[in-house]
Structures are given as C-alpha cells and as structure tokens.
Amino acid sequence: WGKLERQTPGTLNKIKQRCDSLGLSTPGCHAFWGKGNDIGCDDPVRHEELVREHSIFLEQLAEMKVKTYTLHLGLSSASRSWEYVRRSVEKLLPTAVKNDIVLALENGSETPEDLQKMTALADEFDSEHLGFCFDTGHANCRGNRQYEDLTALRGRLYGVHIHDNDGRCDGHTAPFMGTMDWDSVLRGLIDTEYKGYFTFECDNFPMRGGGWPYLRRNDQPETARLQNPSLELKLMAEDYLYETGKYLLSQYGIFEE
C-alpha cells in the first residue's frame, strides 16, 4: 500500500473506501521492505529518509484504523545494523504511540542470538506499542525451531505471518505444501498466549506469472494464455486457505469463527 501511495497519491484513500464498502477492516499492515527500506539500513543518508517515509505512512494508516505495523529489520553483516534498528525504533515509536499503532518487528534471517537482541530491544523500550510479528516461513528457511522461537516472544507477540515453504526458499505457499512443523507452530502460539489474528501470507498460492521469488517460464509471450490463474481459481484458493486455517486451529481447540 505504501509503495502504491508513493507512486499514485490517493491510492490509500481508494483502498479504504473499497474496504469500507465491503465491510472489511484493516487491522494490520506491512511496512515498506527491501534494500533501502528496512529499518536496519546502515546508510546514514538513506536511513534518515526511510524513517521519515515510515513516519508519514504511519500517520496515513491511522486513518484506516490499522493497529499493527510490521517492519523488516534487514540486518546486514555489519554489526552497526543493530544500532540503526535501535535508532529507527527510537524515532518511530513516538509516531506509533500518537496513532495507537504497534511497531511489530518481524523475524527474518536472524540467528537465535539476534532473536535475543530483538527481545532485549523490546525490553529496553518497554512500550505496549513495540512488539513482534512472527513469520513461520522465515523461521523454516533458517532451520529454526518454531516452538522455541515463538515462546521467546511471549508477551510481546502482536501478529503472525502464516505460510509454508520447502525450507530452502521463502516460497509463501499454503500450509501442507512444504516442510513446516505445524504442531510446533500451534503449540508455540498457545504457550505464548497469542490472542491476535491468524494471518495467512500465502501470496504464491496460486502463484501468479511474475510472482516473487519465482518467475513462470514463458517461451511465447505474444500468445500466452496461461501465465496467471483465473479469478475463479484464486477465490477457490481463498476458500481452501480458510478451511486449512480452520483445520489447524480446530485440532488444538482454538478456532474462533
């Protein structure tokens, strides 16, 4: 949404109007992400710019009643990345508090030691507007144990990104299409006492033609008809995801309609 709004001002308002007309709420939003957008960016000039851009976006999201703002850390090999993460939190937190939005730091390529640094950072600021979003796919790619990672975030977990992969690439596919230990995930959520949304991030189910992280082969682009799934197939996939989520949660007695 943020990138679309920067490219075409007014897009965010149109999204809000459309959601309102359909009776949909927007409780959470993902921040800009990628090189030059993640809060661990250690380029001093770009860092100042990205903090300003995130602050503006937070103000805009408040009008949509967004309550959690998920941020990638984007840690580099440079040890100073963590200092830039801290600076970002320090500068963004006042805007988040003002607009009653939680800054949810998302796990990515972090080591267990980095996860400890994340929790220590939250402890340092000790704010109800700073916490975490746990991404199952990211943890699976790192070979991390889902239960241990989740319970390390106990008390400060404000969101989850639920998706599966093969453990080698962050494929963003549906549960049971990869190697995820779903029992570990569900037990972790229960023992963490997580009460938020069970949010799917399965944007490659089904995968569109130009979808990240893969590109569908297209030997004859002038005559291709099957690069993208139809709207009907996408809607069927949405129904499948709902039933899959219902199954996962029901097996542990925590499904809520």
mmCIF file of C-alpha atoms in Angstrom:
data_model
loop_
_atom_site.group_PDB
_atom_site.id
_atom_site.type_symbol
_atom_site.label_atom_id
_atom_site.label_comp_id
_atom_site.label_asym_id
_atom_site.label_seq_id
_atom_site.Cartn_x
_atom_site.Cartn_y
_atom_site.Cartn_z
ATOM 1 C CA TRP A 1 0.000 0.000 0.000
ATOM 2 C CA GLY A 2 2.748 2.401 0.940
ATOM 3 C CA LYS A 3 4.629 1.993 -2.321
ATOM 4 C CA LEU A 4 1.389 2.376 -4.271
ATOM 5 C CA GLU A 5 0.569 5.543 -2.346
ATOM 6 C CA ARG A 6 4.005 6.987 -3.103
ATOM 7 C CA GLN A 7 3.604 6.193 -6.798
ATOM 8 C CA THR A 8 -0.007 7.388 -7.040
ATOM 9 C CA PRO A 9 -1.147 9.680 -4.199
ATOM 10 C CA GLY A 10 -4.731 8.980 -3.207
ATOM 11 C CA THR A 11 -4.440 5.206 -3.652
ATOM 12 C CA LEU A 12 -4.628 4.599 0.098
ATOM 13 C CA ASN A 13 -7.901 6.504 0.354
ATOM 14 C CA LYS A 14 -9.364 4.457 -2.507
ATOM 15 C CA ILE A 15 -8.352 1.245 -0.737
ATOM 16 C CA LYS A 16 -10.015 2.484 2.451
ATOM 17 C CA GLN A 17 -13.222 3.365 0.609
ATOM 18 C CA ARG A 18 -13.281 -0.027 -1.077
ATOM 19 C CA CYS A 19 -12.732 -1.872 2.198
ATOM 20 C CA ASP A 20 -15.449 0.199 3.890
ATOM 21 C CA SER A 21 -17.899 -0.610 1.100
ATOM 22 C CA LEU A 22 -17.228 -4.332 1.566
ATOM 23 C CA GLY A 23 -17.391 -4.210 5.359
ATOM 24 C CA LEU A 24 -13.716 -5.127 5.667
ATOM 25 C CA SER A 25 -11.368 -3.925 8.405
ATOM 26 C CA THR A 26 -7.630 -3.351 8.088
ATOM 27 C CA PRO A 27 -6.154 -4.256 11.491
ATOM 28 C CA GLY A 28 -2.596 -4.688 10.249
ATOM 29 C CA CYS A 29 -0.259 -3.513 7.517
ATOM 30 C CA HIS A 30 3.212 -4.437 6.303
ATOM 31 C CA ALA A 31 5.791 -1.661 6.108
ATOM 32 C CA PHE A 32 7.896 -0.866 3.059
ATOM 33 C CA TRP A 33 10.541 -3.564 2.844
ATOM 34 C CA GLY A 34 13.670 -4.429 0.928
ATOM 35 C CA LYS A 35 17.026 -2.767 0.495
ATOM 36 C CA GLY A 36 16.847 0.886 1.489
ATOM 37 C CA ASN A 37 13.507 0.429 3.267
ATOM 38 C CA ASP A 38 14.279 -1.958 6.136
ATOM 39 C CA ILE A 39 14.994 -0.289 9.461
ATOM 40 C CA GLY A 40 18.456 -1.849 9.779
ATOM 41 C CA CYS A 41 19.654 0.068 6.716
ATOM 42 C CA ASP A 42 23.093 1.381 7.707
ATOM 43 C CA ASP A 43 23.411 4.092 5.067
ATOM 44 C CA PRO A 44 23.137 7.271 7.188
ATOM 45 C CA VAL A 45 21.525 9.423 4.482
ATOM 46 C CA ARG A 46 19.042 6.793 3.350
ATOM 47 C CA HIS A 47 18.253 5.901 6.950
ATOM 48 C CA GLU A 48 17.032 9.414 7.698
ATOM 49 C CA GLU A 49 14.841 9.309 4.588
ATOM 50 C CA LEU A 50 13.317 5.910 5.363
ATOM 51 C CA VAL A 51 12.449 6.926 8.931
ATOM 52 C CA ARG A 52 10.617 9.966 7.548
ATOM 53 C CA GLU A 53 8.788 7.802 4.985
ATOM 54 C CA HIS A 54 7.723 5.253 7.603
ATOM 55 C CA SER A 55 6.511 8.080 9.870
ATOM 56 C CA ILE A 56 4.360 9.571 7.116
ATOM 57 C CA PHE A 57 2.911 6.153 6.309
ATOM 58 C CA LEU A 58 2.057 5.520 9.964
ATOM 59 C CA GLU A 59 0.092 8.784 10.047
ATOM 60 C CA GLN A 60 -1.801 7.733 6.914
ATOM 61 C CA LEU A 61 -2.539 4.249 8.267
ATOM 62 C CA ALA A 62 -4.091 5.675 11.418
ATOM 63 C CA GLU A 63 -6.973 6.925 9.257
ATOM 64 C CA MET A 64 -7.561 3.303 8.204
ATOM 65 C CA LYS A 65 -7.607 2.193 11.855
ATOM 66 C CA VAL A 66 -4.555 -0.011 11.380
ATOM 67 C CA LYS A 67 -3.279 -1.308 14.732
ATOM 68 C CA THR A 68 -0.068 -3.189 13.863
ATOM 69 C CA TYR A 69 2.731 -2.132 11.517
ATOM 70 C CA THR A 70 5.098 -4.977 10.603
ATOM 71 C CA LEU A 71 8.713 -3.988 9.972
ATOM 72 C CA HIS A 72 11.596 -5.932 8.441
ATOM 73 C CA LEU A 73 14.926 -5.430 10.176
ATOM 74 C CA GLY A 74 17.054 -6.076 7.083
ATOM 75 C CA LEU A 75 20.175 -6.888 9.052
ATOM 76 C CA SER A 76 23.445 -6.821 7.117
ATOM 77 C CA SER A 77 26.744 -8.393 8.054
ATOM 78 C CA ALA A 78 27.794 -5.067 9.531
ATOM 79 C CA SER A 79 27.441 -5.055 13.301
ATOM 80 C CA ARG A 80 26.185 -1.479 13.189
ATOM 81 C CA SER A 81 22.882 -2.626 11.621
ATOM 82 C CA TRP A 82 21.561 -3.265 15.116
ATOM 83 C CA GLU A 83 22.351 0.312 16.098
ATOM 84 C CA TYR A 84 20.306 1.529 13.134
ATOM 85 C CA VAL A 85 17.444 -0.751 14.127
ATOM 86 C CA ARG A 86 17.525 0.824 17.572
ATOM 87 C CA ARG A 87 17.627 4.347 16.122
ATOM 88 C CA SER A 88 14.651 3.537 13.895
ATOM 89 C CA VAL A 89 12.583 2.269 16.808
ATOM 90 C CA GLU A 90 13.518 5.285 18.913
ATOM 91 C CA LYS A 91 12.454 7.696 16.156
ATOM 92 C CA LEU A 92 9.311 5.859 15.018
ATOM 93 C CA LEU A 93 7.907 4.965 18.431
ATOM 94 C CA PRO A 94 6.524 8.447 19.248
ATOM 95 C CA THR A 95 4.533 8.455 15.984
ATOM 96 C CA ALA A 96 3.308 4.937 16.697
ATOM 97 C CA VAL A 97 2.183 5.890 20.201
ATOM 98 C CA LYS A 98 0.472 9.024 18.931
ATOM 99 C CA ASN A 99 -1.542 6.977 16.436
ATOM 100 C CA ASP A 100 -2.035 3.924 18.687
ATOM 101 C CA ILE A 101 -0.211 1.575 16.293
ATOM 102 C CA VAL A 102 2.127 -1.212 17.408
ATOM 103 C CA LEU A 103 5.528 -1.454 15.706
ATOM 104 C CA ALA A 104 5.835 -5.215 15.129
ATOM 105 C CA LEU A 105 9.413 -6.269 14.393
ATOM 106 C CA GLU A 106 9.420 -9.326 12.124
ATOM 107 C CA ASN A 107 11.829 -12.249 12.366
ATOM 108 C CA GLY A 108 13.839 -12.793 9.198
ATOM 109 C CA SER A 109 17.351 -14.121 8.733
ATOM 110 C CA GLU A 110 18.184 -13.695 12.396
ATOM 111 C CA THR A 111 20.217 -16.157 14.413
ATOM 112 C CA PRO A 112 18.991 -17.244 17.864
ATOM 113 C CA GLU A 113 21.385 -14.627 19.243
ATOM 114 C CA ASP A 114 19.735 -11.957 17.094
ATOM 115 C CA LEU A 115 16.333 -13.054 18.378
ATOM 116 C CA GLN A 116 17.634 -12.411 21.879
ATOM 117 C CA LYS A 117 18.707 -8.932 20.768
ATOM 118 C CA MET A 118 15.174 -8.318 19.438
ATOM 119 C CA THR A 119 13.609 -9.209 22.758
ATOM 120 C CA ALA A 120 16.216 -7.165 24.632
ATOM 121 C CA LEU A 121 15.362 -4.165 22.452
ATOM 122 C CA ALA A 122 11.679 -4.511 23.297
ATOM 123 C CA ASP A 123 12.548 -4.817 26.972
ATOM 124 C CA GLU A 124 14.681 -1.674 26.766
ATOM 125 C CA PHE A 125 11.872 0.493 25.407
ATOM 126 C CA ASP A 126 9.216 -1.356 27.423
ATOM 127 C CA SER A 127 6.306 0.025 25.387
ATOM 128 C CA GLU A 128 2.956 -1.554 24.621
ATOM 129 C CA HIS A 129 3.431 -0.091 21.144
ATOM 130 C CA LEU A 130 6.523 -2.194 20.391
ATOM 131 C CA GLY A 131 6.480 -5.947 19.859
ATOM 132 C CA PHE A 132 6.882 -8.676 17.277
ATOM 133 C CA CYS A 133 5.369 -10.333 14.239
ATOM 134 C CA PHE A 134 6.372 -13.980 13.811
ATOM 135 C CA ASP A 135 6.823 -15.286 10.257
ATOM 136 C CA THR A 136 6.659 -19.092 10.073
ATOM 137 C CA GLY A 137 8.230 -19.259 6.612
ATOM 138 C CA HIS A 138 11.258 -17.188 7.577
ATOM 139 C CA ALA A 139 11.905 -19.412 10.583
ATOM 140 C CA ASN A 140 11.530 -22.567 8.471
ATOM 141 C CA CYS A 141 14.101 -21.318 5.946
ATOM 142 C CA ARG A 142 16.595 -20.754 8.743
ATOM 143 C CA GLY A 143 16.022 -24.229 10.149
ATOM 144 C CA ASN A 144 14.835 -22.658 13.377
ATOM 145 C CA ARG A 145 12.611 -24.492 15.827
ATOM 146 C CA GLN A 146 9.243 -22.777 15.639
ATOM 147 C CA TYR A 147 8.172 -23.521 19.209
ATOM 148 C CA GLU A 148 11.342 -22.141 20.800
ATOM 149 C CA ASP A 149 11.295 -19.002 18.652
ATOM 150 C CA LEU A 150 7.636 -18.305 19.345
ATOM 151 C CA THR A 151 7.829 -18.776 23.102
ATOM 152 C CA ALA A 152 10.858 -16.459 23.213
ATOM 153 C CA LEU A 153 8.453 -13.702 22.121
ATOM 154 C CA ARG A 154 5.901 -14.417 24.849
ATOM 155 C CA GLY A 155 4.024 -11.349 25.995
ATOM 156 C CA ARG A 156 5.019 -9.186 23.033
ATOM 157 C CA LEU A 157 3.645 -11.108 20.034
ATOM 158 C CA TYR A 158 1.181 -8.908 18.117
ATOM 159 C CA GLY A 159 0.961 -10.654 14.752
ATOM 160 C CA VAL A 160 1.843 -13.745 12.734
ATOM 161 C CA HIS A 161 2.505 -14.454 9.063
ATOM 162 C CA ILE A 162 1.363 -17.994 8.341
ATOM 163 C CA HIS A 163 2.750 -19.730 5.256
ATOM 164 C CA ASP A 164 4.787 -22.753 4.208
ATOM 165 C CA ASN A 165 7.896 -23.470 2.128
ATOM 166 C CA ASP A 166 10.425 -26.207 1.362
ATOM 167 C CA GLY A 167 12.948 -24.925 3.885
ATOM 168 C CA ARG A 168 15.248 -23.635 1.142
ATOM 169 C CA CYS A 169 13.339 -20.697 -0.356
ATOM 170 C CA ASP A 170 10.745 -18.373 1.189
ATOM 171 C CA GLY A 171 8.011 -19.630 -1.118
ATOM 172 C CA HIS A 172 4.935 -18.114 0.604
ATOM 173 C CA THR A 173 2.731 -21.078 -0.193
ATOM 174 C CA ALA A 174 -0.157 -22.727 1.661
ATOM 175 C CA PRO A 175 0.187 -24.936 4.741
ATOM 176 C CA PHE A 176 0.923 -28.590 3.917
ATOM 177 C CA MET A 177 2.616 -27.566 0.657
ATOM 178 C CA GLY A 178 6.030 -27.541 2.346
ATOM 179 C CA THR A 179 8.049 -28.879 5.270
ATOM 180 C CA MET A 180 6.648 -26.829 8.159
ATOM 181 C CA ASP A 181 6.124 -28.467 11.554
ATOM 182 C CA TRP A 182 2.614 -27.143 12.172
ATOM 183 C CA ASP A 183 2.277 -28.841 15.556
ATOM 184 C CA SER A 184 5.288 -26.841 16.741
ATOM 185 C CA VAL A 185 3.703 -23.634 15.433
ATOM 186 C CA LEU A 186 0.324 -24.219 17.078
ATOM 187 C CA ARG A 187 1.802 -25.310 20.388
ATOM 188 C CA GLY A 188 4.039 -22.262 20.340
ATOM 189 C CA LEU A 189 1.117 -19.915 19.743
ATOM 190 C CA ILE A 190 -0.828 -21.496 22.595
ATOM 191 C CA ASP A 191 2.023 -21.353 25.076
ATOM 192 C CA THR A 192 2.811 -17.795 24.014
ATOM 193 C CA GLU A 193 -0.830 -16.961 24.825
ATOM 194 C CA TYR A 194 -1.188 -15.243 21.470
ATOM 195 C CA LYS A 195 -4.628 -13.652 21.007
ATOM 196 C CA GLY A 196 -4.243 -11.909 17.646
ATOM 197 C CA TYR A 197 -5.183 -12.714 14.075
ATOM 198 C CA PHE A 198 -4.075 -15.922 12.311
ATOM 199 C CA THR A 199 -2.917 -14.106 9.188
ATOM 200 C CA PHE A 200 -2.022 -16.010 6.029
ATOM 201 C CA GLU A 201 0.795 -14.666 3.850
ATOM 202 C CA CYS A 202 0.317 -17.210 1.063
ATOM 203 C CA ASP A 203 0.601 -14.839 -1.872
ATOM 204 C CA ASN A 204 2.075 -17.610 -4.055
ATOM 205 C CA PHE A 205 -0.953 -19.860 -3.669
ATOM 206 C CA PRO A 206 -1.724 -19.971 -6.532
ATOM 207 C CA MET A 207 1.372 -18.303 -7.949
ATOM 208 C CA ARG A 208 0.950 -15.504 -10.470
ATOM 209 C CA GLY A 209 3.143 -15.265 -13.555
ATOM 210 C CA GLY A 210 5.543 -12.647 -12.242
ATOM 211 C CA GLY A 211 5.355 -13.703 -8.630
ATOM 212 C CA TRP A 212 8.311 -13.457 -6.282
ATOM 213 C CA PRO A 213 10.507 -15.440 -5.679
ATOM 214 C CA TYR A 214 9.980 -17.319 -8.923
ATOM 215 C CA LEU A 215 9.170 -16.320 -12.488
ATOM 216 C CA ARG A 216 6.968 -18.633 -14.537
ATOM 217 C CA ARG A 217 8.623 -19.657 -17.786
ATOM 218 C CA ASN A 218 7.086 -18.026 -20.837
ATOM 219 C CA ASP A 219 8.538 -19.143 -24.177
ATOM 220 C CA GLN A 220 5.857 -17.485 -26.312
ATOM 221 C CA PRO A 221 4.750 -14.278 -24.540
ATOM 222 C CA GLU A 222 2.866 -12.968 -27.580
ATOM 223 C CA THR A 223 0.364 -15.846 -27.496
ATOM 224 C CA ALA A 224 0.483 -16.955 -23.832
ATOM 225 C CA ARG A 225 -2.901 -17.514 -22.153
ATOM 226 C CA LEU A 226 -1.927 -19.376 -19.015
ATOM 227 C CA GLN A 227 0.571 -17.156 -17.226
ATOM 228 C CA ASN A 228 -1.842 -16.307 -14.415
ATOM 229 C CA PRO A 229 -4.581 -18.214 -12.624
ATOM 230 C CA SER A 230 -8.139 -17.050 -13.151
ATOM 231 C CA LEU A 231 -10.102 -15.069 -10.581
ATOM 232 C CA GLU A 232 -12.260 -18.153 -10.018
ATOM 233 C CA LEU A 233 -9.206 -20.239 -9.132
ATOM 234 C CA LYS A 234 -7.964 -17.512 -6.783
ATOM 235 C CA LEU A 235 -11.306 -17.458 -4.984
ATOM 236 C CA MET A 236 -11.231 -21.237 -4.655
ATOM 237 C CA ALA A 237 -7.740 -20.907 -3.162
ATOM 238 C CA GLU A 238 -9.086 -18.389 -0.628
ATOM 239 C CA ASP A 239 -11.731 -20.889 0.424
ATOM 240 C CA TYR A 240 -9.079 -23.590 0.716
ATOM 241 C CA LEU A 241 -6.940 -21.374 2.947
ATOM 242 C CA TYR A 242 -9.894 -20.641 5.216
ATOM 243 C CA GLU A 243 -10.645 -24.342 5.614
ATOM 244 C CA THR A 244 -6.961 -25.100 6.181
ATOM 245 C CA GLY A 245 -6.727 -22.445 8.889
ATOM 246 C CA LYS A 246 -9.890 -23.778 10.474
ATOM 247 C CA TYR A 247 -8.422 -27.282 10.487
ATOM 248 C CA LEU A 248 -5.095 -26.199 12.007
ATOM 249 C CA LEU A 249 -6.745 -24.236 14.797
ATOM 250 C CA SER A 250 -9.537 -26.741 15.443
ATOM 251 C CA GLN A 251 -7.075 -29.565 16.023
ATOM 252 C CA TYR A 252 -5.903 -27.632 19.080
ATOM 253 C CA GLY A 253 -9.333 -26.366 20.086
ATOM 254 C CA ILE A 254 -8.625 -22.692 19.452
ATOM 255 C CA PHE A 255 -10.624 -21.958 16.296
ATOM 256 C CA GLU A 256 -12.885 -18.893 16.562
ATOM 257 C CA GLU A 257 -15.414 -18.092 13.815
#
